[in-house]
Amino acid sequence: MAYHIESASRGTRAEAHLPRRTTLRNGQVALLDLLREPYDDEDVKTLHATFSQVVDEQLGYPQVGPVTLDAFKAYYFSHDVFVLRSQDALGDIFGAFYIKPNFPGRCSHICNHGFMVPPPHRNKGVGTVLAKNALWLSKLMGYEYVYYNLVFTDNKHAIHAYKKLGFEQTGFVPRAGRVTRAGVTTYQDAVQLHFDLRSVEIEPENSPEGR
């Protein structure tokens, strides 16, 4: 990252709106909530393991593994993290995302998201649930725009989903990321996506979905 952005949280602004209940495509009921400090060690370990898997897939994040637990926490937990988990006693994590400023200072009204879904919980609509909720939560937390710096073109499903939500492509970065598989290194392009939050409606406090 070209900028140093001080760690901070705006999550308290979302407290009255969470948790929120949703039903996944397969009928499972899930709850979306803010991860609050002190973080549960098992949650952090689960998210670290998921992040490591996503990094190894070379589709979603530019990092190269292995990513240490400390490095993961410094990157992913610098601001606000939200998790979608099963409503049952097990509380399995279906997915997570962070919301953080994309730029410092007078550009800090533009935010960035980082999504991840464990492989066992994919193809259930989790990604769409996370992305939709990230938008209104971002506006609630005071952001005006969302900007994604690198969405790799190999990740066609994500690009399609973002554009379906209303993201607009504002840039193209050729040969943005190296991909190494079976000892062979190639390059993948990336696009940059932008979303205007000013027209997004914030979900009401204590709505039936969240009780």
mmCIF file of C-alpha atoms in Angstrom:
data_model
loop_
_atom_site.group_PDB
_atom_site.id
_atom_site.type_symbol
_atom_site.label_atom_id
_atom_site.label_comp_id
_atom_site.label_asym_id
_atom_site.label_seq_id
_atom_site.Cartn_x
_atom_site.Cartn_y
_atom_site.Cartn_z
ATOM 1 C CA MET A 1 0.000 0.000 0.000
ATOM 2 C CA ALA A 2 1.343 3.429 -0.952
ATOM 3 C CA TYR A 3 -0.098 5.101 2.158
ATOM 4 C CA HIS A 4 0.132 4.562 5.886
ATOM 5 C CA ILE A 5 -3.357 4.694 7.386
ATOM 6 C CA GLU A 6 -3.637 4.737 11.161
ATOM 7 C CA SER A 7 -5.618 1.884 12.691
ATOM 8 C CA ALA A 8 -9.053 3.008 13.801
ATOM 9 C CA SER A 9 -12.617 1.786 14.148
ATOM 10 C CA ARG A 10 -15.958 3.238 13.124
ATOM 11 C CA GLY A 11 -17.789 0.069 14.065
ATOM 12 C CA THR A 12 -19.619 1.588 17.019
ATOM 13 C CA ARG A 13 -21.836 3.402 14.525
ATOM 14 C CA ALA A 14 -23.196 0.019 13.435
ATOM 15 C CA GLU A 15 -23.936 -1.382 16.897
ATOM 16 C CA ALA A 16 -27.654 -0.543 16.887
ATOM 17 C CA HIS A 17 -28.124 -2.188 13.477
ATOM 18 C CA LEU A 18 -26.504 -5.523 14.290
ATOM 19 C CA PRO A 19 -26.701 -8.472 14.355
ATOM 20 C CA ARG A 20 -28.763 -9.028 11.221
ATOM 21 C CA ARG A 21 -30.379 -12.270 10.244
ATOM 22 C CA THR A 22 -30.345 -13.570 6.678
ATOM 23 C CA THR A 23 -31.176 -16.826 4.911
ATOM 24 C CA LEU A 24 -28.662 -18.309 2.501
ATOM 25 C CA ARG A 25 -29.492 -19.880 -0.832
ATOM 26 C CA ASN A 26 -29.483 -23.382 0.711
ATOM 27 C CA GLY A 27 -31.908 -22.389 3.471
ATOM 28 C CA GLN A 28 -29.342 -21.990 6.254
ATOM 29 C CA VAL A 29 -29.993 -19.094 8.615
ATOM 30 C CA ALA A 30 -27.012 -16.862 9.307
ATOM 31 C CA LEU A 31 -26.247 -13.822 11.441
ATOM 32 C CA LEU A 32 -24.070 -10.916 10.357
ATOM 33 C CA ASP A 33 -22.289 -9.100 13.162
ATOM 34 C CA LEU A 34 -19.309 -6.913 13.987
ATOM 35 C CA LEU A 35 -16.303 -8.618 15.530
ATOM 36 C CA ARG A 36 -15.646 -6.845 18.789
ATOM 37 C CA GLU A 37 -12.487 -6.610 20.857
ATOM 38 C CA PRO A 38 -11.134 -8.594 22.569
ATOM 39 C CA TYR A 39 -11.342 -10.885 19.558
ATOM 40 C CA ASP A 40 -12.084 -14.552 20.130
ATOM 41 C CA ASP A 41 -8.904 -16.556 19.455
ATOM 42 C CA GLU A 42 -10.787 -19.260 17.575
ATOM 43 C CA ASP A 43 -12.444 -16.700 15.307
ATOM 44 C CA VAL A 44 -9.076 -15.149 14.506
ATOM 45 C CA LYS A 45 -7.524 -18.557 13.795
ATOM 46 C CA THR A 46 -10.437 -19.522 11.545
ATOM 47 C CA LEU A 47 -10.217 -16.285 9.598
ATOM 48 C CA HIS A 48 -6.436 -16.597 9.313
ATOM 49 C CA ALA A 49 -6.795 -20.106 7.895
ATOM 50 C CA THR A 50 -9.406 -18.913 5.403
ATOM 51 C CA PHE A 51 -7.283 -15.947 4.364
ATOM 52 C CA SER A 52 -4.309 -18.240 3.814
ATOM 53 C CA GLN A 53 -6.429 -20.457 1.552
ATOM 54 C CA VAL A 54 -7.673 -17.479 -0.442
ATOM 55 C CA VAL A 55 -4.139 -16.126 -0.842
ATOM 56 C CA ASP A 56 -2.942 -19.503 -2.112
ATOM 57 C CA GLU A 57 -5.701 -19.480 -4.757
ATOM 58 C CA GLN A 58 -4.109 -16.337 -6.267
ATOM 59 C CA LEU A 59 -7.470 -14.861 -7.219
ATOM 60 C CA GLY A 60 -8.524 -12.423 -4.530
ATOM 61 C CA TYR A 61 -5.562 -10.851 -2.726
ATOM 62 C CA PRO A 62 -2.074 -9.788 -3.879
ATOM 63 C CA GLN A 63 -0.244 -11.257 -0.881
ATOM 64 C CA VAL A 64 2.069 -14.242 -1.274
ATOM 65 C CA GLY A 65 1.833 -17.019 1.298
ATOM 66 C CA PRO A 66 2.548 -18.149 3.837
ATOM 67 C CA VAL A 67 1.011 -15.213 5.726
ATOM 68 C CA THR A 68 1.845 -15.295 9.436
ATOM 69 C CA LEU A 69 -0.877 -14.825 12.032
ATOM 70 C CA ASP A 70 0.625 -11.501 13.139
ATOM 71 C CA ALA A 71 0.851 -10.231 9.566
ATOM 72 C CA PHE A 72 -2.753 -11.269 8.945
ATOM 73 C CA LYS A 73 -4.017 -9.487 12.055
ATOM 74 C CA ALA A 74 -2.081 -6.326 11.204
ATOM 75 C CA TYR A 75 -3.611 -6.278 7.727
ATOM 76 C CA TYR A 76 -7.145 -7.570 8.223
ATOM 77 C CA PHE A 77 -7.966 -6.269 11.708
ATOM 78 C CA SER A 78 -6.625 -2.727 11.359
ATOM 79 C CA HIS A 79 -10.135 -1.253 11.269
ATOM 80 C CA ASP A 80 -13.532 -3.028 11.297
ATOM 81 C CA VAL A 81 -14.280 -6.694 10.576
ATOM 82 C CA PHE A 82 -17.726 -8.228 10.111
ATOM 83 C CA VAL A 83 -18.518 -11.938 10.091
ATOM 84 C CA LEU A 84 -21.445 -13.972 8.820
ATOM 85 C CA ARG A 85 -21.917 -17.090 10.917
ATOM 86 C CA SER A 86 -24.447 -19.853 11.377
ATOM 87 C CA GLN A 87 -27.213 -19.146 13.850
ATOM 88 C CA ASP A 88 -26.910 -22.546 15.506
ATOM 89 C CA ALA A 89 -24.813 -23.383 18.554
ATOM 90 C CA LEU A 90 -21.730 -24.140 16.455
ATOM 91 C CA GLY A 91 -21.549 -20.604 15.113
ATOM 92 C CA ASP A 92 -19.535 -21.632 12.049
ATOM 93 C CA ILE A 93 -18.126 -18.678 10.125
ATOM 94 C CA PHE A 94 -19.578 -18.569 6.600
ATOM 95 C CA GLY A 95 -17.617 -15.516 5.528
ATOM 96 C CA ALA A 96 -16.132 -12.200 6.559
ATOM 97 C CA PHE A 97 -15.189 -8.761 5.293
ATOM 98 C CA TYR A 98 -13.369 -5.696 6.500
ATOM 99 C CA ILE A 99 -14.250 -2.057 5.921
ATOM 100 C CA LYS A 100 -11.363 0.403 6.033
ATOM 101 C CA PRO A 101 -10.342 3.713 4.442
ATOM 102 C CA ASN A 102 -8.733 3.239 1.052
ATOM 103 C CA PHE A 103 -6.821 6.506 1.371
ATOM 104 C CA PRO A 104 -5.761 8.751 4.283
ATOM 105 C CA GLY A 105 -6.679 12.299 5.215
ATOM 106 C CA ARG A 106 -8.934 14.265 2.911
ATOM 107 C CA CYS A 107 -9.605 11.151 0.820
ATOM 108 C CA SER A 108 -10.601 8.972 3.781
ATOM 109 C CA HIS A 109 -14.275 9.163 2.793
ATOM 110 C CA ILE A 110 -13.436 6.482 0.205
ATOM 111 C CA CYS A 111 -13.374 2.983 1.663
ATOM 112 C CA ASN A 112 -12.209 -0.464 0.654
ATOM 113 C CA HIS A 113 -13.554 -3.939 1.409
ATOM 114 C CA GLY A 114 -11.805 -7.279 1.737
ATOM 115 C CA PHE A 115 -14.049 -10.342 1.421
ATOM 116 C CA MET A 116 -13.351 -14.003 2.065
ATOM 117 C CA VAL A 117 -15.492 -17.133 2.132
ATOM 118 C CA PRO A 118 -14.193 -20.533 3.309
ATOM 119 C CA PRO A 119 -14.308 -23.112 0.472
ATOM 120 C CA PRO A 120 -16.913 -25.332 2.243
ATOM 121 C CA HIS A 121 -19.373 -22.415 2.325
ATOM 122 C CA ARG A 122 -19.088 -21.231 -1.257
ATOM 123 C CA ASN A 123 -21.901 -21.442 -3.824
ATOM 124 C CA LYS A 124 -24.477 -20.636 -1.147
ATOM 125 C CA GLY A 125 -24.841 -16.934 -1.919
ATOM 126 C CA VAL A 126 -22.557 -15.931 0.956
ATOM 127 C CA GLY A 127 -20.458 -13.585 -1.175
ATOM 128 C CA THR A 128 -23.499 -11.663 -2.368
ATOM 129 C CA VAL A 129 -24.825 -11.337 1.189
ATOM 130 C CA LEU A 130 -21.470 -9.990 2.364
ATOM 131 C CA ALA A 131 -21.122 -7.515 -0.503
ATOM 132 C CA LYS A 132 -24.653 -6.124 -0.175
ATOM 133 C CA ASN A 133 -24.307 -5.606 3.565
ATOM 134 C CA ALA A 134 -20.867 -4.053 3.200
ATOM 135 C CA LEU A 135 -22.397 -1.245 1.139
ATOM 136 C CA TRP A 136 -24.977 0.032 3.595
ATOM 137 C CA LEU A 137 -22.659 -0.546 6.547
ATOM 138 C CA SER A 138 -19.992 1.532 4.821
ATOM 139 C CA LYS A 139 -22.422 4.403 4.375
ATOM 140 C CA LEU A 140 -23.576 4.063 7.982
ATOM 141 C CA MET A 141 -19.947 4.345 9.093
ATOM 142 C CA GLY A 142 -19.532 7.640 7.269
ATOM 143 C CA TYR A 143 -17.996 6.612 3.956
ATOM 144 C CA GLU A 144 -19.249 8.094 0.686
ATOM 145 C CA TYR A 145 -17.613 5.873 -1.918
ATOM 146 C CA VAL A 146 -16.128 2.395 -2.289
ATOM 147 C CA TYR A 147 -13.037 1.781 -4.404
ATOM 148 C CA TYR A 148 -11.497 -1.591 -5.215
ATOM 149 C CA ASN A 149 -7.882 -1.191 -6.309
ATOM 150 C CA LEU A 150 -7.235 -4.625 -7.802
ATOM 151 C CA VAL A 151 -9.937 -7.082 -8.807
ATOM 152 C CA PHE A 152 -8.098 -9.694 -10.821
ATOM 153 C CA THR A 153 -9.696 -10.512 -14.151
ATOM 154 C CA ASP A 154 -9.274 -14.232 -13.501
ATOM 155 C CA ASN A 155 -11.875 -13.743 -10.759
ATOM 156 C CA LYS A 156 -14.712 -13.443 -13.269
ATOM 157 C CA HIS A 157 -17.413 -14.428 -10.786
ATOM 158 C CA ALA A 158 -16.490 -11.574 -8.426
ATOM 159 C CA ILE A 159 -16.368 -8.985 -11.200
ATOM 160 C CA HIS A 160 -19.785 -10.092 -12.471
ATOM 161 C CA ALA A 161 -21.237 -9.939 -8.946
ATOM 162 C CA TYR A 162 -19.816 -6.477 -8.235
ATOM 163 C CA LYS A 163 -21.087 -5.028 -11.499
ATOM 164 C CA LYS A 164 -24.500 -6.558 -10.849
ATOM 165 C CA LEU A 165 -24.568 -4.628 -7.556
ATOM 166 C CA GLY A 166 -23.839 -1.398 -9.421
ATOM 167 C CA PHE A 167 -20.057 -1.057 -9.301
ATOM 168 C CA GLU A 168 -18.544 0.779 -12.268
ATOM 169 C CA GLN A 169 -15.177 -0.057 -13.773
ATOM 170 C CA THR A 170 -12.889 2.975 -13.668
ATOM 171 C CA GLY A 171 -9.539 1.465 -14.546
ATOM 172 C CA PHE A 172 -7.591 -1.428 -15.993
ATOM 173 C CA VAL A 173 -4.157 -2.610 -14.836
ATOM 174 C CA PRO A 174 -2.376 -4.953 -17.265
ATOM 175 C CA ARG A 175 -0.143 -7.675 -15.833
ATOM 176 C CA ALA A 176 -1.086 -6.596 -12.313
ATOM 177 C CA GLY A 177 -0.374 -9.852 -10.511
ATOM 178 C CA ARG A 178 2.012 -12.743 -10.887
ATOM 179 C CA VAL A 179 0.503 -16.218 -10.819
ATOM 180 C CA THR A 180 2.722 -19.224 -10.212
ATOM 181 C CA ARG A 181 1.323 -22.711 -10.721
ATOM 182 C CA ALA A 182 3.281 -25.923 -11.241
ATOM 183 C CA GLY A 183 6.473 -23.907 -11.347
ATOM 184 C CA VAL A 184 5.286 -21.708 -14.218
ATOM 185 C CA THR A 185 4.773 -17.973 -13.666
ATOM 186 C CA THR A 186 2.301 -15.956 -15.720
ATOM 187 C CA TYR A 187 0.536 -12.638 -15.180
ATOM 188 C CA GLN A 188 -3.087 -11.670 -14.634
ATOM 189 C CA ASP A 189 -4.689 -8.312 -15.359
ATOM 190 C CA ALA A 190 -6.872 -6.426 -12.894
ATOM 191 C CA VAL A 191 -9.696 -3.914 -12.995
ATOM 192 C CA GLN A 192 -10.503 -1.086 -10.614
ATOM 193 C CA LEU A 193 -14.092 -0.670 -9.471
ATOM 194 C CA HIS A 194 -15.982 2.262 -7.930
ATOM 195 C CA PHE A 195 -19.323 2.551 -6.124
ATOM 196 C CA ASP A 196 -21.191 5.704 -5.086
ATOM 197 C CA LEU A 197 -22.718 5.125 -1.637
ATOM 198 C CA ARG A 198 -24.722 8.334 -1.517
ATOM 199 C CA SER A 199 -27.854 6.689 -2.939
ATOM 200 C CA VAL A 200 -27.625 3.588 -0.724
ATOM 201 C CA GLU A 201 -30.338 3.186 1.900
ATOM 202 C CA ILE A 202 -29.138 2.324 5.398
ATOM 203 C CA GLU A 203 -30.930 -0.602 6.993
ATOM 204 C CA PRO A 204 -33.052 0.439 10.004
ATOM 205 C CA GLU A 205 -32.056 -0.127 13.607
ATOM 206 C CA ASN A 206 -33.347 -3.244 15.352
ATOM 207 C CA SER A 207 -35.090 -4.488 12.217
ATOM 208 C CA PRO A 208 -36.910 -7.846 12.231
ATOM 209 C CA GLU A 209 -34.052 -9.337 10.177
ATOM 210 C CA GLY A 210 -31.646 -8.642 13.009
ATOM 211 C CA ARG A 211 -33.668 -10.059 15.872
#
